[in-house]
């Protein structure tokens, strides 16, 4: 999806692109853009939920003004990994580590959603900065939506198991090569502002297993 975010004072707004399954124990993969006061950068918030359990946040500042023009935001989701990409540059990879007990969303179909909503109770500096409703209406723009996906029907997926050929197989088995991994590390070194895997205060009993295995 190509998106252009709310310009000016966007404090309290959240512009989203995400995947989600229905139900009370849902799966979800999030791109959430947390607005801010004029002149301050957006926070790009990413998260992964499995069976209703999240707490796997990574946050970034972008290396460009996302309100000045359209940029391309991509979610790759296959049975092995989830990759978040901005303008072709990977910023985060969440691998399937079910072998060590980490939940991974791969058993439920999800739909794609986009939204713009008010979250001034938490989205900007923990709610310290509130939405200035005199700036309304707040407008974000979307274009160029493209989806390559398996269709789930009558309890079956249209993607053949183990498929490695054709348009479907290209993403069903896709992974980061060494160049893409280095680009992702560059983003994380320079633009990541929060990583749950380094927040020892949040996990006093020990970091999650996937953080130690990464």
Tab-separated table of C-alpha atoms in Angstrom, residues 1-5 14-17 31 33 70 113-116 140-145:
chain	number	residue	atom	x	y	z
A	1	UNK	CA	0.000	0.000	0.000
A	2	UNK	CA	1.156	3.534	-0.738
A	3	UNK	CA	0.303	5.988	2.034
A	4	UNK	CA	0.680	9.706	2.732
A	5	UNK	CA	0.182	10.541	6.393
A	14	UNK	CA	-3.037	6.878	14.379
A	15	UNK	CA	-2.945	5.932	10.710
A	16	UNK	CA	-2.842	2.194	10.156
A	17	UNK	CA	-2.310	-0.639	7.724
A	31	UNK	CA	1.814	-0.972	10.827
A	33	UNK	CA	1.804	5.524	12.465
A	70	UNK	CA	3.368	8.782	-0.906
A	113	UNK	CA	-7.512	-3.222	6.987
A	114	UNK	CA	-6.610	0.458	6.993
A	115	UNK	CA	-7.907	3.157	9.301
A	116	UNK	CA	-7.383	6.599	10.808
A	140	UNK	CA	-4.454	10.551	5.324
A	141	UNK	CA	-4.253	9.262	1.752
A	142	UNK	CA	-3.992	5.720	0.419
A	143	UNK	CA	-3.374	4.467	-3.099
A	144	UNK	CA	-1.812	1.625	-5.070
A	145	UNK	CA	-3.115	-1.241	-2.930
